[in-house]
CSV table of C-alpha atoms (C1' of nucleotides) in Angstrom, one decimal:
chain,number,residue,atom,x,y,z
A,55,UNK,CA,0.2,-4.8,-1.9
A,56,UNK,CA,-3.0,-4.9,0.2
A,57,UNK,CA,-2.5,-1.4,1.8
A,58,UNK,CA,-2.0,0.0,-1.9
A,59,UNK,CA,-5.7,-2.0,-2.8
A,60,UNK,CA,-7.1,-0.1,0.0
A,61,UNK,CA,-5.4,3.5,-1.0
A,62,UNK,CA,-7.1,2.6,-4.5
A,63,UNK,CA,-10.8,1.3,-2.4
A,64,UNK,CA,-10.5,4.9,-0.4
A,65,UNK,CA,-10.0,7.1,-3.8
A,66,UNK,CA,-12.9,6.3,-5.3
A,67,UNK,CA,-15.0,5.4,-2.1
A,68,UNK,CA,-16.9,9.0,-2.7
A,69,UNK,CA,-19.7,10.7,-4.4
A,70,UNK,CA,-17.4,13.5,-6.0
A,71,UNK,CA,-14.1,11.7,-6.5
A,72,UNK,CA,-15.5,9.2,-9.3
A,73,UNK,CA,-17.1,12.4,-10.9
A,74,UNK,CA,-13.7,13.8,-11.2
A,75,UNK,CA,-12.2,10.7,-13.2
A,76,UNK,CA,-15.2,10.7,-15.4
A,77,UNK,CA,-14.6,14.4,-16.3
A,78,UNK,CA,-10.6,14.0,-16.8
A,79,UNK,CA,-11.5,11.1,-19.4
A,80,UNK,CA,-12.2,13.9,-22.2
A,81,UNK,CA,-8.5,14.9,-21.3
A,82,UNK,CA,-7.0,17.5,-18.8
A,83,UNK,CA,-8.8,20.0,-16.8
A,84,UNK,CA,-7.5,22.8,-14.7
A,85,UNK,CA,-8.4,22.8,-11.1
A,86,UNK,CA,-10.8,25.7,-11.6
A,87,UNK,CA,-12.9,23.9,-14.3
A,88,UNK,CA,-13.5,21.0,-12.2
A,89,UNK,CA,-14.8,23.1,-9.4
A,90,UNK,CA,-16.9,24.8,-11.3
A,91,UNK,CA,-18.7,21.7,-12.8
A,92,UNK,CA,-18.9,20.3,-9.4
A,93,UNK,CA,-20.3,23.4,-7.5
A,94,UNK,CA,-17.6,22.7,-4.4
A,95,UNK,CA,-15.5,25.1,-2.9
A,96,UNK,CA,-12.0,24.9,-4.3
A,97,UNK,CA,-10.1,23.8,-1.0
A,98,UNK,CA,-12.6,20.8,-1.3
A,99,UNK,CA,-11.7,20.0,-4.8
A,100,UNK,CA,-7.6,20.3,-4.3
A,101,UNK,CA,-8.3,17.7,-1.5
A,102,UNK,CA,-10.3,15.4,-3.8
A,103,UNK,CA,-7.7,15.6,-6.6
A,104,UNK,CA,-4.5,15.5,-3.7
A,105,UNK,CA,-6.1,11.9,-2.9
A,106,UNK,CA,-6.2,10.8,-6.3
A,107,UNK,CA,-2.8,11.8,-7.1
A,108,UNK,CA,-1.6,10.3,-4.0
A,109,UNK,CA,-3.7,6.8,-5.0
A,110,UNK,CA,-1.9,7.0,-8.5
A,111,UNK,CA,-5.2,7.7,-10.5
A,112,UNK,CA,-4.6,11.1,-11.6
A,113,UNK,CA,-1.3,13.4,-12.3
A,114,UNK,CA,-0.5,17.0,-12.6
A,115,UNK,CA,0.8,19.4,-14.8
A,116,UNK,CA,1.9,22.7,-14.0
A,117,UNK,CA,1.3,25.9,-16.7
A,118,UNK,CA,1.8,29.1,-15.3
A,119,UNK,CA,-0.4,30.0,-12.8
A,120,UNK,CA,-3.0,27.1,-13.5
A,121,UNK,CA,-2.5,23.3,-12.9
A,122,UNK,CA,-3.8,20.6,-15.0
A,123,UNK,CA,-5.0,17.6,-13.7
A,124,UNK,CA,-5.0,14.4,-16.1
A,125,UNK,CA,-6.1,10.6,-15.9
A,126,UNK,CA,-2.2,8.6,-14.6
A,127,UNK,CA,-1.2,6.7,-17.9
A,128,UNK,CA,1.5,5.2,-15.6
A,129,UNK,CA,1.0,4.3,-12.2
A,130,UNK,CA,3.4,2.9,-9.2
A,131,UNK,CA,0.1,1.4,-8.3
A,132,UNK,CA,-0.5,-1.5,-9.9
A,133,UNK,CA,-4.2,-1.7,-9.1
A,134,UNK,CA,-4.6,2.0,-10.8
A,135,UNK,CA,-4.7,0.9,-14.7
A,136,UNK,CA,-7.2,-1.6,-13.8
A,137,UNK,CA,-9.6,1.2,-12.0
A,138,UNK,CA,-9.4,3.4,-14.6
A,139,UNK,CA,-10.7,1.0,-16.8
A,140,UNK,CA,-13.3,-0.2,-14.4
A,141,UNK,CA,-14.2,3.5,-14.1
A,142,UNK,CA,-14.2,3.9,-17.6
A,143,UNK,CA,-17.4,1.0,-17.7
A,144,UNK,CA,-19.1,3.5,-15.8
A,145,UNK,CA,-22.3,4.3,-18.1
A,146,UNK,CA,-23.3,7.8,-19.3
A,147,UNK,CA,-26.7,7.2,-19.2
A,148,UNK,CA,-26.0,8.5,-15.0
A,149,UNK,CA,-28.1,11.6,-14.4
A,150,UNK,CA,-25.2,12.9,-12.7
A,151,UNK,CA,-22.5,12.2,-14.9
A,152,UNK,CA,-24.9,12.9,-17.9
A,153,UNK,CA,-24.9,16.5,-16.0
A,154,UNK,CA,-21.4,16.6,-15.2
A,155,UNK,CA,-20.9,16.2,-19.1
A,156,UNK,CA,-22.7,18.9,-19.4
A,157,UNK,CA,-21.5,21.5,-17.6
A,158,UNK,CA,-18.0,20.9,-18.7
A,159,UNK,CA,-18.9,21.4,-22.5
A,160,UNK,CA,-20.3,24.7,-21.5
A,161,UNK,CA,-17.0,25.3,-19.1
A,162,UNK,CA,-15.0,24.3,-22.0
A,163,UNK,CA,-16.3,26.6,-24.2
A,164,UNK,CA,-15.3,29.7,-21.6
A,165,UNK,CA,-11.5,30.3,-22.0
A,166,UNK,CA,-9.6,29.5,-18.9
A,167,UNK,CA,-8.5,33.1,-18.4
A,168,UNK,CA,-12.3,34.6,-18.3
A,169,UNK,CA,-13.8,31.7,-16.3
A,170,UNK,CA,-10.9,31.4,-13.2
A,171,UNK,CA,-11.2,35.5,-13.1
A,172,UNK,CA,-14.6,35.0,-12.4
A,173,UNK,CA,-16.2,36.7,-9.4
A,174,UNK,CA,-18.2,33.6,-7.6
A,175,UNK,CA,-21.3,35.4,-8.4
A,176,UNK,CA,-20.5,34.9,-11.9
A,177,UNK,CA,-19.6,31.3,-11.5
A,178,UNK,CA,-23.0,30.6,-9.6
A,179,UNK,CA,-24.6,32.4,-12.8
A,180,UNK,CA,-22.6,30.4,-15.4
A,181,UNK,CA,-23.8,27.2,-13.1
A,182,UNK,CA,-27.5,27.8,-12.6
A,183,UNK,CA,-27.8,28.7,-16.6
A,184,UNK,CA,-26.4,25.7,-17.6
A,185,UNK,CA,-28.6,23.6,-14.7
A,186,UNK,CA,-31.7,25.2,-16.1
A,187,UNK,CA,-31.3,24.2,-19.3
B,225,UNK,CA,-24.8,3.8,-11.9
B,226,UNK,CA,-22.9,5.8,-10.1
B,227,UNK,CA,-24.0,5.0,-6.7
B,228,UNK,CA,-23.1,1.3,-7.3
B,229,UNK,CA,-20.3,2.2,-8.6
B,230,UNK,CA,-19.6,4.0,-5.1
B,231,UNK,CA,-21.4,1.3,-3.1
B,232,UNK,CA,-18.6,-1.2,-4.3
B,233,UNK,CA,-15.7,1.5,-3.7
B,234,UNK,CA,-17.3,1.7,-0.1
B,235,UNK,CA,-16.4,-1.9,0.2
B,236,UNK,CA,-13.2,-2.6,-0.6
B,237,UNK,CA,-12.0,0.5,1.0
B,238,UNK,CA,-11.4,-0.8,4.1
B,239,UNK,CA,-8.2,-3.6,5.5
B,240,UNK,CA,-10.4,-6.5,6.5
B,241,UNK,CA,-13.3,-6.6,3.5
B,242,UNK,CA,-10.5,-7.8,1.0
B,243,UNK,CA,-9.1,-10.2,3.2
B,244,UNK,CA,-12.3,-11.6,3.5
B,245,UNK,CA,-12.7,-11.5,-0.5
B,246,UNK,CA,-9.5,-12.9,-0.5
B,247,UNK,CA,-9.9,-16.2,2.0
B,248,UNK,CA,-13.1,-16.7,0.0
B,249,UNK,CA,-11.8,-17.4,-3.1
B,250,UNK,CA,-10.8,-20.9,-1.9
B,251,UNK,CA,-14.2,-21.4,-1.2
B,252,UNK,CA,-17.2,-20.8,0.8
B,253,UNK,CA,-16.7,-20.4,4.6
B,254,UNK,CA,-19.0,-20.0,7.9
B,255,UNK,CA,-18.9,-17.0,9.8
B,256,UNK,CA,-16.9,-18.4,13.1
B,257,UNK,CA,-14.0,-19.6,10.7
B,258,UNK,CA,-13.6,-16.1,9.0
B,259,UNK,CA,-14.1,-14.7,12.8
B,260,UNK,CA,-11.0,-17.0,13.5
B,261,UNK,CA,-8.4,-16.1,10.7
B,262,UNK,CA,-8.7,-12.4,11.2
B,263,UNK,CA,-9.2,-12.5,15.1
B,264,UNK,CA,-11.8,-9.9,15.2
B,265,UNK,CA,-15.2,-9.9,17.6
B,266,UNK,CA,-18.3,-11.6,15.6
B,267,UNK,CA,-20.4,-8.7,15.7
B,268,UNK,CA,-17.8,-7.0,13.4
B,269,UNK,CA,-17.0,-9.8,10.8
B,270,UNK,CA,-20.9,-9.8,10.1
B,271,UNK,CA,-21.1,-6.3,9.7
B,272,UNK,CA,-18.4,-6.4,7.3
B,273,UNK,CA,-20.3,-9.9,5.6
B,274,UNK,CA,-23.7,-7.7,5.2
B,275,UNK,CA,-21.4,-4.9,4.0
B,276,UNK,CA,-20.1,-7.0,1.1
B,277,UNK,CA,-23.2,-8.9,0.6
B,278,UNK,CA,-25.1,-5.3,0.1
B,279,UNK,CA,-22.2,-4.6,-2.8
B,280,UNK,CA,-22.8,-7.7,-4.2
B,281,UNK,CA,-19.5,-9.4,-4.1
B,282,UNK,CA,-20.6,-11.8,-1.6
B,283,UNK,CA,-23.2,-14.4,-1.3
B,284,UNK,CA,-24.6,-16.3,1.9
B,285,UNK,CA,-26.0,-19.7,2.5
B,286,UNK,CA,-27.8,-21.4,5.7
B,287,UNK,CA,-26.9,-25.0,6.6
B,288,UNK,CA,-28.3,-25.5,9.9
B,289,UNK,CA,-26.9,-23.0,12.4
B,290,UNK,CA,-24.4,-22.2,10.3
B,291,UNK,CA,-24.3,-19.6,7.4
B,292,UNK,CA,-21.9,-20.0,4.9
B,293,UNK,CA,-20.7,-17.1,2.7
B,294,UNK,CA,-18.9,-17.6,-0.2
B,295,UNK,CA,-18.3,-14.8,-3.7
B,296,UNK,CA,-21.0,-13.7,-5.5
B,297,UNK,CA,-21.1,-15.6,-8.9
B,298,UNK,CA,-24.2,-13.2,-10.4
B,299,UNK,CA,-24.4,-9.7,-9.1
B,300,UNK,CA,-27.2,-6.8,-9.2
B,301,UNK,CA,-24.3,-4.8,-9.6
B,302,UNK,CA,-22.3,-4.7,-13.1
B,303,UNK,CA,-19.2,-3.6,-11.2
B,304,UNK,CA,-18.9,-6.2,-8.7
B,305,UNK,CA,-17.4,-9.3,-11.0
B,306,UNK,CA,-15.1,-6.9,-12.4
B,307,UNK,CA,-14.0,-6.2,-9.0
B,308,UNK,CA,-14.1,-9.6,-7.7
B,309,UNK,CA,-11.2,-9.9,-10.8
B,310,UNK,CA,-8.9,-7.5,-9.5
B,311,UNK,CA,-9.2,-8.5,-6.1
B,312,UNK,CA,-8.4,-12.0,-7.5
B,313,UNK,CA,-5.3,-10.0,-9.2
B,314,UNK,CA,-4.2,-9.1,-5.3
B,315,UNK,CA,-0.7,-10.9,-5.0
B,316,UNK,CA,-0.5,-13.4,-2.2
B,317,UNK,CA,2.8,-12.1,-1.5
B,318,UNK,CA,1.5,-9.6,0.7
B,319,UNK,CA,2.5,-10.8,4.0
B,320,UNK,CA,-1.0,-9.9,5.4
B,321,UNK,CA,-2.8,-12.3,3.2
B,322,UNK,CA,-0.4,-14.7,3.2
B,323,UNK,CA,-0.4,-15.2,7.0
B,324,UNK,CA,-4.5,-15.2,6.2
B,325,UNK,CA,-4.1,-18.2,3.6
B,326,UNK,CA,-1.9,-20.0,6.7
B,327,UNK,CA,-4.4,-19.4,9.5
B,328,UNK,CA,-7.4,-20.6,7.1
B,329,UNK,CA,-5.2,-23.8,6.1
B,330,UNK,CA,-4.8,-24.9,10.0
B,331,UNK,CA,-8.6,-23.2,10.8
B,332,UNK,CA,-10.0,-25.9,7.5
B,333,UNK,CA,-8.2,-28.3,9.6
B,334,UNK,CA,-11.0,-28.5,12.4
B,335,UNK,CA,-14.2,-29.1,11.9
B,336,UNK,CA,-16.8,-26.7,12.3
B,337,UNK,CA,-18.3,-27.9,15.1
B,338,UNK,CA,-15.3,-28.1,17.2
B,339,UNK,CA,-13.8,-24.6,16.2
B,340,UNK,CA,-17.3,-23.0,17.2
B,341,UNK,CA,-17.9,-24.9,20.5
B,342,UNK,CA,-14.5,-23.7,21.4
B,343,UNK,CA,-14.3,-21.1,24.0
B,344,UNK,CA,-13.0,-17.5,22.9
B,345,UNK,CA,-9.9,-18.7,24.8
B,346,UNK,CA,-9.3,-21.9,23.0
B,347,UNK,CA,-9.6,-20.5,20.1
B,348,UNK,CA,-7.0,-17.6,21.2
B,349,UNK,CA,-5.0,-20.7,21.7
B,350,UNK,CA,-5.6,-22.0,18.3
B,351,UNK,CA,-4.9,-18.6,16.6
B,352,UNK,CA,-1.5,-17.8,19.0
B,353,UNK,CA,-0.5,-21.5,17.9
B,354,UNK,CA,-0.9,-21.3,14.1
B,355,UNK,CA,1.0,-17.2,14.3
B,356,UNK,CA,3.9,-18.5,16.1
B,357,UNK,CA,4.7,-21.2,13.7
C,63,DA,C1',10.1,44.2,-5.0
C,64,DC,C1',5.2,44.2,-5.0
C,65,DG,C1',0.6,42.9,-6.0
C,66,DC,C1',-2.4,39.5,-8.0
C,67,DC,C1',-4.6,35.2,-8.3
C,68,DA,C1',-4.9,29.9,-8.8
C,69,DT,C1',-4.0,26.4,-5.8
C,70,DT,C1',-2.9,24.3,-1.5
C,71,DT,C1',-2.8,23.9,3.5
C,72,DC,C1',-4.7,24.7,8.1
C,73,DG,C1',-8.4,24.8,11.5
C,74,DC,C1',-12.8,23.6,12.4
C,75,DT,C1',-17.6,21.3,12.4
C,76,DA,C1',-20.7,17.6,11.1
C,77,DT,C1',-21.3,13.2,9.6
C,78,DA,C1',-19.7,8.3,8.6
C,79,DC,C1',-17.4,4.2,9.8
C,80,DG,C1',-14.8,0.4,12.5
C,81,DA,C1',-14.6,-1.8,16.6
C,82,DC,C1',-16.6,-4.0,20.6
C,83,DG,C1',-20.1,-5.8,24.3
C,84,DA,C1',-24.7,-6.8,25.3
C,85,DA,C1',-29.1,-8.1,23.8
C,86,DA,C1',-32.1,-10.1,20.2
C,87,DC,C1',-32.9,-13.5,16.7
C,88,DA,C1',-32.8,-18.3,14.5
C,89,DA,C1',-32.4,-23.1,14.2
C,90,DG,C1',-31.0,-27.6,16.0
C,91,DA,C1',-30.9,-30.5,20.4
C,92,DA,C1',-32.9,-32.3,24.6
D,80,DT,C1',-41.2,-26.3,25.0
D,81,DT,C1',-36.8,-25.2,26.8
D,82,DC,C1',-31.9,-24.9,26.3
D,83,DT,C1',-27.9,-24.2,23.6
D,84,DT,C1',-25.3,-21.8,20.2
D,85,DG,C1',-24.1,-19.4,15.7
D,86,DT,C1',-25.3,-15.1,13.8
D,87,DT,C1',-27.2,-10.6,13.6
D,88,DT,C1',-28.8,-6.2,15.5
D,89,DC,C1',-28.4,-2.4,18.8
D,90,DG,C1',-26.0,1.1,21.4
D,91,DT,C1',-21.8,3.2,22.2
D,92,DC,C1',-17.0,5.1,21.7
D,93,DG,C1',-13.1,6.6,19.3
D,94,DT,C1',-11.3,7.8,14.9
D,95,DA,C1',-11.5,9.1,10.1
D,96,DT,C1',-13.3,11.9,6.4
D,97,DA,C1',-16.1,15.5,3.5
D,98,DG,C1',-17.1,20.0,3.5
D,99,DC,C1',-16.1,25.0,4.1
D,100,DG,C1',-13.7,29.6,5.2
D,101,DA,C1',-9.4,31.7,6.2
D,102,DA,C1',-4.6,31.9,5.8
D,103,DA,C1',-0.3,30.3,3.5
D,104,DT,C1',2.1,29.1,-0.9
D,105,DG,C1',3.8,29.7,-5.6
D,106,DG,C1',4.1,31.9,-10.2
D,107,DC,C1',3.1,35.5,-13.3
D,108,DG,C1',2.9,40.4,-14.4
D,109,DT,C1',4.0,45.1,-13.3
DNA sequence: ACGCCATTTCGCTATACGACGAAACAAGAA
DNA sequence: TTCTTGTTTCGTCGTATAGCGAAATGGCGT
């Protein structure tokens, strides 16, 4: 009981890891899309989202060559429904979310294909346009 | 917004700020009785009682030479009562806080003054007396 | 089978955090 | 004021964690 309220404290005792549940609440994202928006290296990301599947807040789906990460609708952990409400309080009106936001409508808008094929020039292109803006 | 949100994921991701939360809930408490039920050194339970105070899920109060710290009933932060909810939704089956609740029952029985005049051995004696029972 | 590519795991570095003892601080008692 | 004592702060140590690059894994396409 108590060691699953701390798993759930630890997941979302970071900077990035909230960011990632406020971005899966507009519905699945590959693993690729989330780095992008977050401008971290992919090993860093796989972590991030490892913890989150291991604290019951997010799940997986496998599609060919790309995984899809969603918010958990069902949870062994009881504490996780609760979070992801408590998460989901979580104003917009945060300049980093607000960003976040962002950048993901513009990664949305690239197909999956043309963005994960990207050269990480390309993605640090894509990135600074849409920071500029 | 975001950062508070992660300030109050800092301090619940850890095994002794919840029991804490937890023995608090049946009211305020002085520093050398929480130092008691969870047998760690003062200079860590305060740390943890400033961590939690910081969040805004605790709240202190001087009476003499004692402080008193109790849960915070109006917070800076819009995600602490929320959190104080779902810590309140923590089962007492855990074995952890149960053997907490016990040790706070027997520690209530003794008046302040005598549990913190009592030398770190008594009160070794005090703690190895209420676990063995 | 082989190559390709998204994702994960491994190895590593830098920073953060929990724990304690010792010293500093604060407030009542003498 | 001086002493005592509950609490906090400081300094330190050991462990945990975020971050990355490089190598390993797992599917898809050829």
């Amino acid at each position: 009981m108590l060691d699953q309220f701390e798993t759930i404290g630890r997941a979302i005792a970071d900077p990035s890891r909230p960011r990632i549940l406020k971005l899966l609440e507009d519905g699945e994202l590959c693993v690729c899309q989330i780095t992008t928006v977050l401008g971290l290296a992919p090993a860093t990301v796989s972590k991030h989202l490892s913890l989150l599947r291991q604290a019951g807040l997010a799940a997986q789906r496998k599609a060919g060559r790309w995984i899809y990460y969603r918010l958990a609708e069902r949870s062994s952990n009881p504490y996780a429904a609760p979070m992801l409400v408590l998460v989901r309080s979580v104003s917009g009106d945060d300049d980093i979310i607000a960003a976040d936001r962002g950048k993901l409508c513009e990664v949305r808008a690239i197909p999956v294909e043309r963005l994960c094929a990207a050269t990480p020039s390309f993605q640090t292109t894509i990135v600074s346009a849409i920071t500029e803006e």
